[in-house]
Amino acid sequence: MSPHLTALGAVPMEITAPVIDYRLLMPVVLVFAGACLGILVEALVPRSLRRSTQLVLTVLTLAAALVVTLLNWAAGRTALGAVGSLALDGPTYFLWALLLVLGAVSILTFGERTAGSAFAAQAASVPGSQAERQAIEARVEHTEVMPLALFALSGMMLFPASNDLITMFVALEVLSLPLYLLCGLARRRRLLSQEAALKYFLLGALSSAIFLYGVALLYGYAGSFELVAIDTALALGTGSPGLLLAGMGLLAIGLLFKFGAVPFRSWTPDVYAGAPTPVTGFMAACTKIAAIGALLRVFYVGLGADRWDWQPLMSIVAVATMALGSVLAITQTDIKRMLAYSSIAHAGFILTAFVGASQAATGAPAGSLTSVSSIMFYLVAYGSATIGAFAIVTMVRDPSGEATLLSSWVGLGRRSPAAALVFSVFLLSFAGIPLTSGFIGKWAVFAAAWTGGARWLVVVAVVISVVAAFFYIRVIVLMFFSEPGTAVTGGGEVRVIRPQLVTLLAVAVGVVVTVGLGVFPGPVLDLAQQAGEFLR
């Protein structure tokens, strides 16, 4: 200490080091460390060995993180970790396990090479230039896509576990920035891919700014970034209602953008269509899981006491999302854009349970599904079918690349019955047909919303589900009940390639989960119920 301060009688200030239980944070640490090791692989491993090395490293990293997650969950290690900035509770562990499993399955499709890599040889080269042609002829490949996916996955894990708004904002940026890069790395149709990445970046940056402005307003209301402190301020009612409502609205915009809900869904079709298809599957499943997890934690833990203000508005958002996604999906002529609008419609179905907030109902029967448990089950069903569906899309090709026009899928059931049958299983699950996981998922979220009192919303959702079934059934009719001769397009004859084991494994996981949970949903439903509610 300075002698001058001693002479003035200053009292020395003692700084206490924070106590951090790294066992609780180890899954995120492992994923982030795996991503950093992947960057070192890019710098040190010979190019010919990078793909296999990156694939093995990624799978081992996610497997290790999954094992640690399950061990912590089984041991009941629930706490507010990292100096209270992260909530390690049942929903967090469930979502982490789901993100790690679906992330590993979707990243497996990144390694498909039967018809060449889905990723650009050199992202910095001008599309159509001599440099790009030379890189393709030399079989130069982007293998850093796997560490980028791991970085995004680490942010996705932090996002729904964040117990304060600053940590949540940091997690939002960590998951978003790698996705902006991945969307612009398609090998074919590179201009469309780069346009998708630019749109996603500009709109994502705007939504992040809106989210941060909402964080600032809520801090002005509660005097704290912690969700529990915001809830306490709501109970006391000492803050300015104007700051509360404005901050809550801006925060909702930032979260609903990532979730792909109306009216913040304009980026979804263009980005899904332009991004490399393996990246589209990764985003469609994992980003939605992270976004709804964060939305649930913010509005149930931090803003639950004010639900009479946000429930009516969220009800309108849910109806608009379901309706717009279903109606616009009917008009699509591209399979990836159709699946994008399908993703929007599913966001609306998930929001029905979110609006019901049945875990807050006082008269709920014992053992009934809560909003949190029903949404978590729905995410299992939707995520597995989505990754499997986009894996099938990568297999349907013409000489110019992936054949995504619906006209290219005409008669597919006669040329490749197995691929068409598997894709039909995924479509039937999306439509909510019995004996598929999608049916049980919709029943779960509708039951939770009904228990929570949002009965009119359930009736509307059921009606829209019937409308949404039309565009799924239409694709099945095209594949099985139309002449295959009409599938010859301007790009040449359409065929279904025989993929490598990595893609077949992704499809197999999707089929097993879709059919298995449709017939035996009990174990996963019980697991979702046992995950409990959010830690406060």
C-alpha atoms as one frame of an Amber mdcrd trajectory, in Angstrom:
protein
   0.000   0.000   0.000   1.199   3.534  -0.761   2.650   5.334   2.292   0.684
   8.445   1.334  -2.575   6.500   1.622  -1.438   5.114   4.978  -0.676   8.589
   6.243  -4.130   9.769   5.258  -5.644   6.934   7.229  -7.151   5.160   4.265
  -8.564   1.748   5.029  -7.150  -0.971   2.743  -9.791  -2.582   0.564  -9.812
  -6.356   0.474 -10.743  -7.954  -2.848 -12.279 -11.394  -2.472 -11.659 -13.807
  -5.298 -14.860 -15.294  -6.736 -15.572 -18.936  -5.988 -16.398 -20.866  -9.167
 -17.382 -24.527  -9.241 -15.899 -25.636 -12.557 -17.661 -29.001 -12.360 -20.912
 -27.214 -13.130 -19.434 -25.224 -16.007 -17.340 -28.047 -17.457 -19.696 -28.914
 -20.382 -19.442 -25.375 -21.767 -15.707 -25.234 -21.036 -15.162 -28.500 -22.914
 -17.070 -27.324 -25.991 -15.210 -24.015 -26.045 -11.854 -25.746 -25.516 -12.670
 -28.175 -28.351 -13.334 -25.218 -30.640  -9.989 -23.661 -29.706  -8.214 -26.979
 -30.366  -9.947 -27.099 -33.733  -8.367 -23.769 -34.624  -4.945 -25.199 -33.712
  -5.683 -28.211 -35.936  -6.227 -25.817 -38.846  -2.835 -24.262 -38.195  -0.733
 -27.344 -37.435  -2.222 -30.464 -39.080  -1.515 -31.186 -42.781  -4.437 -30.366
 -45.067  -4.958 -33.996 -46.086  -5.624 -34.997 -42.463  -7.635 -32.020 -41.292
 -11.111 -33.247 -42.182 -10.860 -36.546 -40.333  -9.020 -34.935 -37.416 -11.612
 -32.194 -37.050 -14.484 -34.660 -37.250 -13.020 -36.941 -34.586 -12.107 -34.010
 -32.338 -15.607 -32.530 -32.632 -17.401 -35.788 -31.869 -15.136 -36.569 -28.902
 -15.577 -33.046 -27.531 -19.358 -33.213 -27.686 -19.408 -36.747 -26.263 -17.251
 -35.686 -23.300 -19.439 -32.624 -22.675 -22.562 -34.800 -22.826 -21.160 -37.284
 -20.300 -20.272 -34.498 -17.853 -23.723 -32.932 -18.308 -25.489 -36.204 -17.569
 -23.274 -36.889 -14.524 -23.964 -33.440 -13.064 -27.676 -33.833 -13.745 -27.828
 -37.317 -12.195 -25.956 -36.072  -9.120 -28.498 -33.282  -8.661 -25.907 -30.518
  -8.872 -28.238 -27.545  -9.273 -26.960 -24.124  -8.315 -26.363 -20.580  -9.470
 -22.837 -20.882 -10.847 -20.196 -18.463 -12.121 -20.958 -15.896  -9.386 -24.673
 -16.186 -10.046 -24.496 -15.439 -13.765 -25.527 -18.959 -14.830 -28.409 -21.069
 -13.532 -27.586 -24.778 -13.549 -30.980 -26.432 -13.053 -33.081 -29.215 -14.536
 -34.197 -27.332 -17.685 -30.618 -26.194 -18.295 -29.279 -29.748 -18.138 -32.076
 -31.046 -20.378 -31.468 -28.351 -22.995 -27.696 -28.827 -22.798 -28.026 -32.565
 -23.360 -30.384 -31.953 -26.282 -28.085 -29.328 -27.823 -25.055 -31.600 -27.519
 -26.805 -34.608 -29.078 -28.478 -32.712 -31.925 -25.376 -30.574 -32.419 -23.233
 -33.691 -32.823 -25.718 -35.279 -35.240 -25.996 -32.151 -37.383 -22.239 -31.518
 -37.408 -21.766 -35.061 -38.718 -23.443 -33.933 -41.955 -20.729 -31.267 -42.313
 -18.335 -34.107 -43.190 -20.331 -35.479 -46.159 -18.113 -35.704 -49.255 -19.864
 -38.147 -51.651 -20.733 -35.396 -54.134 -18.072 -32.978 -52.910 -18.041 -30.719
 -49.908 -21.039 -28.498 -49.222 -18.658 -25.700 -48.257 -16.684 -23.289 -50.403
 -13.053 -24.119 -51.069 -11.932 -20.575 -50.259 -14.388 -18.173 -48.721 -12.247
 -15.157 -49.625 -12.121 -15.913 -53.358 -14.540 -14.148 -55.715 -17.346 -16.478
 -56.937 -16.551 -17.748 -60.420 -12.971 -16.479 -60.318  -9.814 -18.306 -61.377
  -8.735 -18.561 -57.735 -11.948 -20.361 -56.855 -11.612 -22.801 -59.763  -8.025
 -23.584 -58.811  -9.020 -24.220 -55.192 -11.801 -26.593 -56.274  -9.492 -28.486
 -58.641  -6.916 -28.810 -55.853  -9.685 -30.204 -53.579  -9.082 -27.497 -51.013
 -11.740 -27.733 -48.320 -13.009 -25.586 -45.499 -12.575 -27.658 -42.354 -12.720
 -24.745 -39.933 -16.515 -24.980 -40.211 -16.436 -27.532 -37.387 -14.699 -25.326
 -34.784 -16.985 -22.491 -35.885 -19.965 -24.739 -35.158 -18.498 -25.565 -31.745
 -18.093 -21.881 -30.933 -21.735 -21.328 -31.911 -22.785 -24.324 -29.819 -20.980
 -22.980 -26.747 -22.978 -19.752 -27.080 -26.181 -21.753 -27.538 -25.493 -23.555
 -24.271 -24.867 -20.321 -22.369 -27.929 -18.560 -23.810 -30.726 -20.497 -22.020
 -28.625 -20.905 -18.858 -27.953 -17.186 -18.366 -29.214 -15.837 -15.063 -28.465
 -12.198 -15.845 -29.074 -10.145 -18.965 -25.447  -9.179 -19.622 -24.359 -12.826
 -19.713 -27.312 -13.535 -21.991 -26.232 -10.781 -24.378 -22.672 -12.118 -24.492
 -24.027 -15.613 -25.192 -26.235 -14.199 -27.951 -23.219 -12.732 -29.713 -21.099
 -15.856 -29.228 -23.738 -18.039 -30.876 -24.557 -15.529 -33.643 -21.185 -14.489
 -35.047 -20.049 -17.991 -36.128 -23.454 -18.598 -37.731 -23.085 -15.440 -39.838
 -19.834 -16.871 -41.209 -21.174 -20.389 -41.743 -24.146 -19.121 -43.748 -21.867
 -17.568 -46.373 -19.672 -20.629 -47.031 -21.759 -22.616 -49.545 -19.712 -24.170
 -52.362 -22.483 -23.842 -54.951 -24.733 -20.818 -55.457 -22.157 -18.779 -53.581
 -23.706 -15.393 -54.363 -26.999 -16.556 -52.856 -25.103 -17.868 -49.835 -23.217
 -14.621 -49.329 -26.427 -12.639 -49.699 -28.029 -14.831 -47.011 -25.074 -14.281
 -44.685 -25.198 -10.513 -45.188 -28.942 -10.353 -44.533 -28.574 -12.475 -41.435
 -25.685 -10.335 -40.176 -27.407  -6.986 -40.722 -30.740  -8.029 -39.240 -29.008
  -9.960 -36.455 -26.898  -6.941 -35.539 -30.034  -4.787 -35.422 -31.853  -7.300
 -33.217 -28.835  -7.490 -30.884 -28.838  -3.705 -30.541 -32.561  -3.749 -29.749
 -31.992  -6.515 -27.203 -29.206  -4.516 -25.538 -31.374  -1.390 -25.412 -34.053
  -3.451 -23.667 -31.438  -4.682 -21.190 -30.502  -1.080 -20.397 -34.127  -0.084
 -19.809 -34.779  -3.043 -17.528 -31.641  -2.129 -15.577 -33.065   1.347 -15.197
 -36.248  -0.191 -13.841 -34.772  -2.743 -11.420 -31.272  -1.431 -10.788 -29.840
  -4.856 -11.595 -29.220  -7.155 -14.550 -30.107 -10.295 -12.586 -33.424 -11.936
 -13.426 -34.266 -12.578  -9.777 -33.656  -8.916  -8.919 -35.964  -7.861 -11.765
 -38.627 -10.206 -10.394 -38.183  -8.699  -6.915 -38.519  -5.181  -8.312 -41.745
  -6.256 -10.029 -43.104  -7.600  -6.737 -42.253  -4.352  -4.921 -43.509  -2.164
  -7.771 -41.019   0.597  -7.033 -39.731   1.180 -10.582 -41.141   3.126 -13.512
 -43.817   1.155 -15.436 -42.741   2.884 -18.637 -39.197   1.548 -18.358 -40.536
  -1.904 -17.573 -42.888  -2.135 -20.551 -40.427  -0.604 -23.008 -37.551  -2.801
 -21.823 -39.711  -5.921 -21.869 -40.885  -5.193 -25.404 -37.397  -4.564 -26.769
 -36.050  -7.656 -25.023 -38.843  -9.720 -26.556 -37.976  -8.442 -30.032 -34.367
  -9.590 -29.708 -35.369 -13.039 -28.459 -38.233 -13.569 -30.913 -35.896 -12.675
 -33.785 -33.640 -15.607 -32.934 -36.701 -17.785 -32.457 -38.005 -16.912 -35.928
 -41.415 -15.650 -34.792 -43.643 -13.186 -36.672 -43.073 -10.309 -37.357 -39.330
 -10.859 -36.890 -39.052 -13.857 -39.185 -38.207 -12.166 -42.523 -34.604 -13.462
 -42.462 -35.555 -17.112 -42.032 -36.545 -18.212 -45.584 -33.669 -16.422 -47.318
 -31.044 -17.592 -44.837 -32.295 -21.176 -44.772 -32.347 -21.326 -48.586 -28.958
 -19.665 -49.091 -26.891 -21.285 -46.343 -25.174 -24.658 -46.901 -27.835 -27.274
 -46.169 -25.903 -28.892 -43.266 -25.686 -25.445 -41.647 -29.404 -24.902 -42.259
 -30.210 -28.096 -40.374 -27.868 -27.087 -37.548 -29.475 -23.654 -37.236 -33.065
 -24.856 -37.616 -32.727 -27.298 -34.726 -30.136 -25.907 -32.310 -30.719 -22.147
 -32.585 -34.423 -22.617 -31.943 -33.659 -24.701 -28.832 -31.348 -22.025 -27.437
 -33.742 -19.182 -28.280 -36.858 -20.683 -26.683 -34.806 -21.670 -23.623 -33.689
 -18.069 -23.166 -37.211 -16.768 -23.839 -38.640 -19.085 -21.181 -36.037 -18.113
 -18.583 -36.409 -14.363 -19.107 -40.196 -14.268 -19.091 -40.825 -16.960 -16.481
 -38.048 -16.106 -14.015 -37.518 -12.375 -14.509 -40.883 -11.168 -15.834 -43.276
 -13.848 -14.610 -44.969 -11.512 -12.145 -45.946  -9.246 -15.050 -47.342 -12.009
 -17.250 -50.742 -10.318 -17.467 -49.022  -7.635 -19.552 -47.015  -9.889 -21.907
 -49.381 -12.835 -22.316 -51.945 -11.039 -24.553 -49.252  -9.741 -26.892 -47.497
 -13.109 -27.036 -50.847 -14.730 -27.867 -51.142 -12.497 -30.923 -47.548 -13.299
 -31.895 -48.262 -17.039 -31.566 -51.359 -16.905 -33.787 -49.647 -14.730 -36.402
 -46.583 -17.012 -36.429 -48.605 -20.192 -36.852 -50.884 -18.709 -39.498 -48.277
 -16.921 -41.592 -45.825 -19.812 -41.514 -48.475 -22.332 -42.565 -50.096 -20.223
 -45.293 -46.839 -19.088 -46.908 -45.428 -22.630 -46.807 -48.256 -23.699 -49.128
 -47.083 -21.249 -51.813 -43.423 -22.332 -51.852 -41.828 -24.109 -54.815 -38.464
 -24.739 -53.109 -38.134 -27.493 -50.517 -35.701 -25.544 -48.300 -37.917 -22.469
 -48.270 -40.910 -24.668 -47.498 -39.065 -26.166 -44.527 -38.116 -22.628 -43.459
 -41.758 -21.553 -43.317 -42.528 -24.857 -41.591 -39.972 -23.862 -38.946 -41.814
 -20.562 -38.475 -45.122 -22.386 -38.029 -43.574 -24.698 -35.433 -42.321 -21.653
 -33.543 -45.952 -20.581 -33.264 -47.027 -23.970 -31.942 -44.307 -23.806 -29.289
 -45.472 -20.334 -28.295 -48.942 -21.706 -27.451 -47.477 -23.574 -24.484 -45.294
 -20.579 -23.636 -48.352 -18.317 -23.456 -50.258 -20.845 -21.338 -47.595 -20.653
 -18.599 -49.214 -23.691 -16.982 -46.475 -24.070 -14.375 -47.848 -20.905 -12.795
 -51.397 -22.282 -12.577 -52.421 -23.046  -9.025 -55.018 -25.693  -9.808 -53.032
 -27.883 -12.196 -53.604 -31.622 -11.631 -50.711 -33.586 -10.144 -48.420 -34.998
 -12.810 -49.803 -32.776 -15.564 -47.498 -31.381 -18.196 -46.141 -27.918 -17.526
 -45.272 -25.443 -20.237 -41.547 -25.989 -19.722 -41.685 -29.803 -19.877 -44.012
 -29.877 -22.894 -41.836 -27.437 -24.826 -38.712 -29.443 -24.045 -40.348 -32.614
 -25.379 -41.499 -30.723 -28.489 -37.928 -29.582 -29.101 -36.715 -33.193 -29.034
 -39.310 -34.231 -31.605 -38.896 -31.193 -33.845 -35.097 -31.012 -33.711 -34.445
 -34.661 -34.585 -36.912 -34.647 -37.490 -35.532 -31.339 -38.807 -31.919 -32.509
 -38.935 -32.994 -35.740 -40.625 -35.089 -33.877 -43.192 -32.282 -31.531 -44.190
 -29.905 -34.509 -44.378 -32.263 -36.064 -46.952 -32.290 -32.767 -48.891 -28.496
 -33.008 -49.291 -28.930 -36.408 -50.991 -31.340 -35.324 -53.770 -29.193 -33.888
 -56.575 -28.962 -32.963 -60.212 -25.764 -32.126 -62.162 -25.773 -28.551 -60.791
 -25.934 -29.616 -57.123 -28.777 -30.051 -54.669 -32.165 -30.264 -56.393 -34.317
 -28.175 -54.071 -37.155 -27.279 -56.440 -40.317 -29.204 -55.636 -40.608 -30.113
 -59.319 -37.362 -32.048 -58.916 -38.950 -34.240 -56.236 -41.776 -35.443 -58.477
 -41.762 -39.233 -58.646 -38.926 -39.543 -56.144 -40.718 -42.433 -54.451 -40.330
 -44.566 -57.577 -36.680 -43.796 -58.196 -35.563 -43.986 -54.557 -38.310 -45.486
 -52.367 -36.165 -45.576 -49.215 -35.229 -41.874 -49.289 -38.788 -40.836 -50.131
 -40.232 -43.026 -47.369 -37.859 -41.639 -44.731 -38.553 -38.069 -45.828 -42.286
 -38.818 -45.644 -41.877 -39.972 -42.035 -40.325 -36.609 -41.166 -43.076 -34.724
 -42.999 -45.788 -36.702 -41.208 -44.119 -35.854 -37.902 -44.100 -32.156 -38.812
 -47.791 -32.456 -39.647 -48.519 -34.044 -36.264 -49.830 -37.363 -37.592 -50.341
 -40.079 -34.904 -47.583 -42.634 -34.265 -44.930 -39.966 -34.836 -43.121 -37.828
 -32.285 -44.660 -34.711 -33.812 -48.144 -35.821 -32.779 -47.082 -36.354 -29.165
 -45.210 -33.041 -29.204 -48.249 -31.090 -30.393 -50.486 -32.876 -27.932 -48.065
 -31.951 -25.135 -47.864 -28.234 -25.921 -51.613 -27.985 -26.537 -52.354 -29.798
 -23.262 -50.039 -27.448 -21.363 -51.665 -24.381 -22.938 -55.126 -25.765 -22.150
 -54.150 -26.351 -18.512 -52.782 -22.816 -18.342 -56.091 -21.334 -19.464 -55.206
 -20.417 -23.080 -58.039 -22.553 -24.443 -59.016 -20.267 -27.301 -55.391 -20.308
 -28.443 -55.386 -24.120 -28.453 -58.509 -24.180 -30.648 -56.877 -21.798 -33.121
 -53.661 -23.851 -33.102 -55.531 -27.089 -33.832 -57.299 -25.479 -36.806 -54.022
 -24.119 -38.172 -52.413 -27.551 -37.689 -54.981 -28.989 -40.091 -54.115 -26.289
 -42.632 -50.391 -26.882 -42.149 -50.812 -30.595 -42.859 -51.730 -29.741 -46.450
 -48.284 -28.682 -47.646 -46.635 -31.690 -46.014 -49.094 -34.101 -47.632 -48.602
 -32.307 -50.965 -44.907 -33.212 -51.018 -45.731 -36.858 -50.238 -48.225 -36.909
 -53.098 -45.591 -35.452 -55.453 -43.071 -38.099 -54.471 -45.301 -41.182 -54.635
 -48.239 -40.410 -56.908 -46.677 -38.498 -59.813 -44.768 -39.751 -62.842 -40.971
 -39.692 -62.332 -40.370 -38.586 -65.897 -41.383 -35.050 -64.997 -38.462 -34.792
 -62.568 -36.006 -33.938 -65.353 -35.303 -30.240 -64.927 -33.141 -27.753 -66.709
 -30.183 -28.907 -64.655 -30.440 -32.523 -65.809 -31.895 -35.702 -64.384 -32.463
 -35.825 -60.634 -30.965 -38.673 -58.630 -30.512 -39.650 -55.012 -26.870 -40.189
 -54.102 -25.714 -42.836 -51.658 -24.203 -40.736 -48.848 -21.396 -41.529 -46.486
 -21.893 -43.047 -43.066 -21.959 -39.650 -41.329 -25.099 -38.550 -43.198 -26.733
 -41.964 -42.907 -26.186 -41.812 -39.158 -27.886 -38.401 -38.942 -30.871 -39.732
 -40.902 -31.016 -42.888 -38.778 -31.075 -40.897 -35.536 -33.912 -38.768 -36.902
 -35.970 -41.806 -37.906 -35.412 -43.674 -34.648 -36.385 -40.675 -32.510 -39.353
 -39.735 -34.710 -40.850 -43.221 -34.738 -39.675 -44.225 -31.259 -41.159 -41.214
 -29.486 -44.344 -41.578 -31.495 -44.848 -45.111 -30.150 -43.086 -44.909 -26.738
 -43.011 -41.248 -25.654 -43.208 -42.031 -21.941 -39.514 -42.075 -20.969 -38.685
 -38.723 -22.569 -41.915 -37.145 -21.304 -41.061 -38.340 -17.793 -37.531 -37.001
 -18.146 -38.871 -33.627 -19.252 -41.247 -33.539 -16.286 -38.494 -34.531 -13.854
 -36.330 -31.684 -15.155 -38.595 -29.476 -13.090 -38.813 -25.720 -13.238 -36.271
 -22.936 -13.459 -34.024 -22.207 -10.491 -34.632 -18.808  -8.949
